[in-house]
Amino acid sequence: MMQRSAIIMLFSVFLWSVSFSGQAQNSLAYQKPARALEELINLPTEPVMSLSPDRRIILLCSYDRFLSSSQGGERRTVTLAGVKFDTHSNLPADKSWYTAISFKYANRDSATYPIKGLPAHFQLVDYKWSYDSQHLGLAVLEEKGVRLWVVDIKTRKARRIYEGYLNFSLVEEELFAWLPQEKAIVFAAIPDRGQAEPMVSSRKPAIYENDRHTLPQRTYQGLLKSEADEALFEYYATTQLKKVDMKGRVSNIGKSGIIASFAPSPDGKYLKVHYVKKPYSYTLTFHRFPSDIVILGRNGKEVAKKELPAVIRPLGRDAAYQVPRDFAWRTDVGATLTWVEAKDGGDPKIESRERDQLWAWQAPFDKVPRLLQTSSLRAETTYWVNDSLAIMVEKWWTNRSVNWLLFNPLTGRTLDTLMVSGNQGPTIDPGVPVQVKTAGLKKLLFQDGSIFLSRKTQNEKGEVVPVLEKFHLTRKRSDEIWRSSAPYYEYPVAFENGPGSMTWIMARQSRTIPNNLVRLDLENLHEEVLTYNSDKLSLLNTSLVKKELSFLRSDSIPLRATLYYNKDSVRDDRLMGCLIYAYPLDYIRPADAGAVTANPYRYEANLSLQKLLALSGYAVLDNTSFPIIGRKGSHPNDTYLEQIELNAQAAIRAAGKTGLIDTGKVAVIGHSYGAFMVANLLTHTNLFKTGVALSGAYNRSLTPFGFQREYRTYWEEQALYHRLSPLQNADKLAHPILLFHGELDENPGTHYSQSEQYFAALKGLGKTVRFVSLPGEPHSYGLRASYLHILWEVDHWLRKHFREDPALKASSWADEK
């Protein structure tokens, strides 16, 4: 057998027969790195686990880590009104699926059971447990579309329960939902629409007009442009809601239409449906179209309706829709609809003591809605305790404020402010209240005047650890009742409801074992292991060395990074080249910039590009802190360039202090806003040999109404936009840059043309640049062929500009001398 060092160093071997010519422009077949890397990528993933409502059954779902080209890149897609449809399946084009399912009983027995009756090869798009845990609903992608199946848990048999094909709601991408209190499913079906797409032959001029209305908006993609687009949008988006019982009897519910969302009331007597309607906009996505919130009864007839005009949303992170928003059923009672209305018109620039109002409309919806609560910040969410107690969480992003307000839903009276905090940094994490479900109802776990909080804090070593606390609503004091401890990283998943119960289902992982479920009784500290998932990535995790680095910027701002390297890449005769991966984040408190977010006992479950490059022989500083801090009333971006340089200098110094890294061979890599950072670092500093920018935006004049967390417009800050735009400063680029972009990038602000134009500018100026255009890829890449090719490209590029030779000519874990 090969010596271990030889086996590990094989990761550095790549194809070297393809030259990077000085003025090449061609199509290149997908390349692959060493076969060992490909073998790692093809390893199975840990299953996704789902507990039945009665906590007796655990569903195990497997999925592919990446899509093959036949699964993803060769599908026809069309983007209309901001929705990317897969025209074959009538699903969202980025919808993922599972490739295998089984289940086991929630006990020590390790036996798992297959589900009989499903096709030999299938793709599971969605699953949902019935409220009584007796059935499992499945949305299965078949040859011509998605169909609805039901599994009988007792017999472990699946059967198709509807012969037609499913559609989806546009906002929540729901395909179906169980009806509480009865064994039936409501689902979104494709209505009878014929086989062919509609053909609108006559083309007319599209008129865009504005008459002194101030309507700023983001740079959305895939908008409607013509009557033909409107017809196509209606063809793919129109849905007919239907109901089917366990005997297969199907009936229509309400009228067909374009449905943004639908949800049954907790008692199952009503259905909330959000219909999108005309007139459509050619400058906005469907989210902003006029719409109706319709309440349907069990018979499918309309009971009540609330009409909403076209949405206007002012600029700003704390802005909100000017129309009622966040329609949802109150979860602790049978049928009460709630929503939020902005008192300030949704404009954060307007001074107002009251920002939002929470309203409620109780069944049978024959009386006027009732005001439940007002908030001085933006209403984020509401948790329901009982008839007379509820908690509203309000937030204001600009100053990172988070308040928890206790109020009485019966009277609307504010009882107390439970918490006042910021939302950056784990030491002030307010936590998430634990909720319990019974049939269709959901409310906070409430015992002895206290709710329970699952949150994260820091231990004496500065590590982030999950804790479970009992928070008394009157005393406003938390008592810790459980804490994750070495050698595990654990957190609560579910509470086993019952009189006086203190039994919880916990997710548990360690450095070498992925997530498993454990039943833990906190009263007598008895535990029962429920699942036995094993380490699928032992080759990765035993080869990689991981170290947490803490260091200071020159202005004393604390920073952090995770260092990865292949332990068999360490050599006495040379230091390693280094790759720094970062994504800039803005802060208002310097101390939050270097806040600890890691725990040493977490399982390394992902196969990120950074880890695989570390296996290939590079030292990689991953998740490197790149804070952009606003000081003395200034905006963070006012000193963006200065601060990314300070961050980079500090990271390189920290890399050098490890004694492993050649600080003369450092590259920087980033995705999206991180790619923007990469281009600016290579333009305005001399710290890096080269850089890799994936799916970035480089011309800020094309995002004139703001970008990322910058809400000042181009016309307010033209000098800033120009200074921060790599395209406008392309003549200053002094270092080679490798660009990637997915041809189907749908993300606002990162149009594919951004990389096209940046490449054209750099080429015209004689700079060293390579642009890799990835077919079939959106903003985040998901095709296996693309991922392997990116690995090949990056390694080839780095070795060229670091001037390093390939390592051993071995290609697989199984290779022998």
Coordinates of N, CA, C and O in Angstrom, one line a residue, residues 97-177:
W97 N -34.4 17.7 -3.7 CA -35.2 16.6 -3.4 C -34.4 15.5 -2.7 O -33.1 15.6 -2.7
Y98 N -35.1 14.5 -2.2 CA -34.4 13.4 -1.6 C -34.5 12.2 -2.5 O -35.4 12.1 -3.3
T99 N -33.5 11.3 -2.4 CA -33.4 10.2 -3.3 C -33.8 8.8 -2.6 O -33.9 7.8 -3.3
A100 N -33.9 8.8 -1.3 CA -34.3 7.6 -0.6 C -34.9 7.9 0.8 O -34.5 8.9 1.4
I101 N -35.8 7.1 1.2 CA -36.4 7.3 2.5 C -36.6 6.0 3.2 O -36.9 5.0 2.6
S102 N -36.5 6.0 4.5 CA -36.9 4.9 5.3 C -37.3 5.4 6.7 O -37.2 6.6 6.9
F103 N -37.7 4.5 7.6 CA -38.0 5.0 8.9 C -37.6 4.0 10.0 O -37.3 2.8 9.7
K104 N -37.5 4.4 11.2 CA -37.2 3.6 12.3 C -38.1 4.0 13.5 O -38.6 5.2 13.5
Y105 N -38.2 3.1 14.5 CA -39.0 3.5 15.7 C -38.0 4.3 16.6 O -36.8 4.1 16.6
A106 N -38.6 5.2 17.3 CA -37.8 6.1 18.2 C -37.5 5.4 19.5 O -38.0 5.7 20.6
N107 N -36.6 4.3 19.4 CA -36.1 3.6 20.5 C -34.7 3.1 20.2 O -34.1 3.5 19.2
R108 N -34.2 2.3 21.1 CA -32.8 1.9 21.0 C -32.5 0.9 19.8 O -31.4 0.8 19.3
D109 N -33.6 0.3 19.4 CA -33.5 -0.6 18.3 C -32.9 0.1 17.0 O -33.4 1.1 16.7
S110 N -31.9 -0.5 16.4 CA -31.2 0.2 15.3 C -31.9 -0.2 13.9 O -31.5 0.3 12.9
A111 N -32.9 -1.1 14.0 CA -33.5 -1.5 12.7 C -34.2 -0.4 12.0 O -34.9 0.5 12.6
T112 N -34.0 -0.3 10.7 CA -34.7 0.6 9.8 C -35.6 -0.1 8.8 O -35.3 -1.3 8.5
Y113 N -36.6 0.5 8.4 CA -37.6 -0.1 7.5 C -37.9 0.7 6.3 O -38.1 1.9 6.3
P114 N -37.8 0.0 5.1 CA -38.1 0.7 3.9 C -39.6 0.9 3.7 O -40.4 0.3 4.4
I115 N -39.9 1.8 2.8 CA -41.3 2.1 2.5 C -41.6 1.4 1.2 O -41.0 1.7 0.2
K116 N -42.6 0.5 1.2 CA -42.9 -0.3 0.0 C -43.9 0.4 -0.9 O -44.7 1.3 -0.5
G117 N -43.8 0.1 -2.2 CA -44.8 0.6 -3.2 C -44.3 1.8 -4.0 O -45.0 2.2 -4.9
L118 N -43.2 2.4 -3.6 CA -42.7 3.6 -4.3 C -42.0 3.1 -5.6 O -41.5 2.0 -5.6
P119 N -41.9 4.0 -6.6 CA -41.1 3.6 -7.8 C -39.7 3.3 -7.4 O -39.1 3.7 -6.4
A120 N -39.0 2.4 -8.2 CA -37.7 2.0 -7.9 C -36.7 3.1 -7.8 O -35.8 3.2 -7.0
H121 N -36.8 4.1 -8.7 CA -36.0 5.3 -8.7 C -36.9 6.5 -8.6 O -37.7 6.7 -9.6
F122 N -36.9 7.3 -7.6 CA -37.8 8.4 -7.4 C -37.0 9.6 -6.8 O -35.9 9.4 -6.2
Q123 N -37.7 10.7 -6.9 CA -37.2 11.9 -6.3 C -38.3 12.5 -5.4 O -39.3 12.9 -5.9
L124 N -38.0 12.5 -4.1 CA -39.0 13.0 -3.1 C -38.8 14.5 -3.0 O -37.8 15.0 -2.4
V125 N -39.8 15.3 -3.4 CA -39.8 16.7 -3.3 C -40.2 17.3 -2.0 O -39.6 18.3 -1.5
D126 N -41.1 16.6 -1.3 CA -41.6 17.1 0.0 C -42.3 16.0 0.7 O -42.7 15.0 0.1
Y127 N -42.3 16.1 2.1 CA -43.0 15.1 2.9 C -43.6 15.9 4.1 O -43.2 16.9 4.5
K128 N -44.8 15.3 4.5 CA -45.4 15.9 5.7 C -46.1 14.8 6.5 O -46.8 14.0 5.9
W129 N -46.0 14.8 7.8 CA -46.7 13.9 8.7 C -48.1 14.4 8.9 O -48.4 15.6 9.0
S130 N -49.0 13.4 9.0 CA -50.4 13.7 9.4 C -50.3 14.0 10.9 O -49.4 13.6 11.6
Y131 N -51.4 14.8 11.3 CA -51.4 15.2 12.7 C -51.4 14.1 13.7 O -51.0 14.2 14.8
D132 N -52.0 12.9 13.3 CA -52.2 11.8 14.2 C -51.0 10.8 14.0 O -51.0 9.7 14.6
S133 N -50.0 11.1 13.2 CA -48.8 10.3 13.0 C -49.1 9.0 12.3 O -48.2 8.1 12.2
Q134 N -50.3 8.8 11.8 CA -50.7 7.5 11.1 C -50.3 7.5 9.7 O -50.2 6.4 9.1
H135 N -50.1 8.6 9.1 CA -49.8 8.7 7.6 C -48.7 9.7 7.3 O -48.5 10.6 8.1
L136 N -48.1 9.5 6.2 CA -47.1 10.4 5.7 C -47.4 10.8 4.3 O -47.6 9.9 3.4
G137 N -47.6 12.1 4.0 CA -47.8 12.6 2.7 C -46.5 12.8 2.0 O -45.6 13.3 2.5
L138 N -46.5 12.4 0.7 CA -45.3 12.6 -0.1 C -45.6 13.3 -1.4 O -46.6 12.9 -2.1
A139 N -44.7 14.2 -1.8 CA -44.8 14.8 -3.2 C -43.6 14.1 -4.0 O -42.5 14.4 -3.7
V140 N -43.9 13.3 -4.9 CA -42.9 12.5 -5.6 C -42.8 13.0 -7.1 O -43.8 13.0 -7.8
L141 N -41.6 13.3 -7.5 CA -41.3 13.7 -8.8 C -41.2 12.5 -9.7 O -40.3 11.7 -9.6
E142 N -42.2 12.4 -10.6 CA -42.2 11.2 -11.6 C -41.8 11.7 -12.9 O -41.3 12.8 -13.1
E143 N -42.1 10.9 -14.0 CA -41.6 11.2 -15.3 C -42.1 12.5 -15.9 O -41.4 13.3 -16.5
K144 N -43.4 12.8 -15.6 CA -44.0 14.0 -16.2 C -44.4 15.1 -15.3 O -45.0 16.1 -15.6
G145 N -44.0 14.9 -14.0 CA -44.4 15.9 -13.0 C -44.4 15.3 -11.6 O -44.0 14.2 -11.4
V146 N -44.9 16.1 -10.7 CA -45.0 15.7 -9.3 C -46.4 15.2 -9.0 O -47.4 15.9 -9.3
R147 N -46.4 14.1 -8.3 CA -47.7 13.5 -7.9 C -47.8 13.3 -6.4 O -46.7 13.2 -5.7
L148 N -49.0 13.2 -5.9 CA -49.2 13.1 -4.4 C -49.4 11.6 -4.0 O -50.2 10.9 -4.6
W149 N -48.6 11.2 -3.0 CA -48.6 9.8 -2.5 C -48.9 9.9 -1.0 O -48.7 10.9 -0.4
V150 N -49.4 8.8 -0.5 CA -49.6 8.7 1.0 C -49.1 7.4 1.5 O -49.3 6.3 0.8
V151 N -48.4 7.4 2.6 CA -47.8 6.2 3.2 C -48.7 5.8 4.5 O -48.9 6.7 5.3
D152 N -49.1 4.6 4.6 CA -49.7 4.1 5.8 C -48.6 3.6 6.7 O -47.9 2.6 6.3
I153 N -48.4 4.2 7.8 CA -47.3 3.9 8.7 C -47.4 2.5 9.2 O -46.4 1.8 9.3
K154 N -48.6 2.0 9.5 CA -48.8 0.7 10.1 C -48.3 -0.4 9.1 O -47.6 -1.4 9.4
T155 N -48.7 -0.2 7.8 CA -48.4 -1.3 6.8 C -47.1 -1.0 6.1 O -46.5 -1.8 5.3
R156 N -46.5 0.3 6.2 CA -45.3 0.7 5.6 C -45.5 0.7 4.0 O -44.5 0.5 3.3
K157 N -46.7 0.9 3.6 CA -47.0 0.9 2.1 C -47.4 2.3 1.7 O -48.1 3.0 2.3
A158 N -46.8 2.6 0.5 CA -47.2 3.9 -0.2 C -48.1 3.7 -1.4 O -48.0 2.6 -2.0
R159 N -49.0 4.6 -1.6 CA -49.8 4.5 -2.8 C -50.1 6.0 -3.3 O -50.1 6.9 -2.5
R160 N -50.2 6.0 -4.6 CA -50.5 7.3 -5.2 C -52.0 7.6 -4.9 O -52.9 6.8 -5.2
I161 N -52.3 8.8 -4.4 CA -53.7 9.1 -4.0 C -54.3 10.1 -5.0 O -55.5 10.4 -4.9
Y162 N -53.6 10.7 -5.9 CA -54.1 11.6 -6.9 C -53.4 11.4 -8.2 O -52.1 11.4 -8.2
E163 N -54.1 11.2 -9.3 CA -53.5 10.9 -10.5 C -53.0 12.1 -11.3 O -52.2 12.0 -12.3
G164 N -53.5 13.3 -11.0 CA -53.0 14.5 -11.6 C -51.7 14.9 -11.1 O -51.0 14.2 -10.3
Y165 N -51.2 16.1 -11.5 CA -49.9 16.7 -11.1 C -50.0 17.9 -10.2 O -51.0 18.6 -10.3
L166 N -49.0 18.1 -9.4 CA -49.1 19.1 -8.4 C -48.4 20.4 -8.9 O -47.5 20.4 -9.7
N167 N -48.8 21.5 -8.4 CA -48.2 22.8 -8.6 C -47.7 23.3 -7.2 O -47.7 22.5 -6.2
F168 N -47.3 24.5 -7.1 CA -46.8 25.0 -5.8 C -47.2 26.4 -5.6 O -47.5 27.2 -6.5
S169 N -47.3 26.8 -4.3 CA -47.5 28.2 -4.0 C -46.2 29.0 -4.2 O -45.2 28.6 -3.8
L170 N -46.4 30.3 -4.7 CA -45.2 31.0 -5.1 C -44.3 31.5 -4.0 O -43.1 31.5 -4.2
V171 N -44.8 31.8 -2.9 CA -44.0 32.4 -1.8 C -43.4 31.3 -0.9 O -42.2 31.2 -0.8
E172 N -44.2 30.4 -0.4 CA -43.7 29.4 0.5 C -43.4 28.1 -0.2 O -42.9 27.1 0.5
E173 N -43.7 28.0 -1.5 CA -43.4 26.8 -2.3 C -44.0 25.5 -1.7 O -43.5 24.4 -1.7
E174 N -45.2 25.7 -1.1 CA -46.0 24.6 -0.6 C -46.7 23.8 -1.7 O -47.3 24.4 -2.6
L175 N -46.7 22.5 -1.6 CA -47.4 21.7 -2.6 C -48.6 21.1 -1.9 O -49.6 20.9 -2.6
F176 N -48.6 20.8 -0.6 CA -49.8 20.2 0.0 C -49.7 20.5 1.5 O -48.6 20.8 2.1
A177 N -50.8 20.3 2.2 CA -50.8 20.4 3.7 C -51.9 19.5 4.2 O -53.0 19.3 3.6

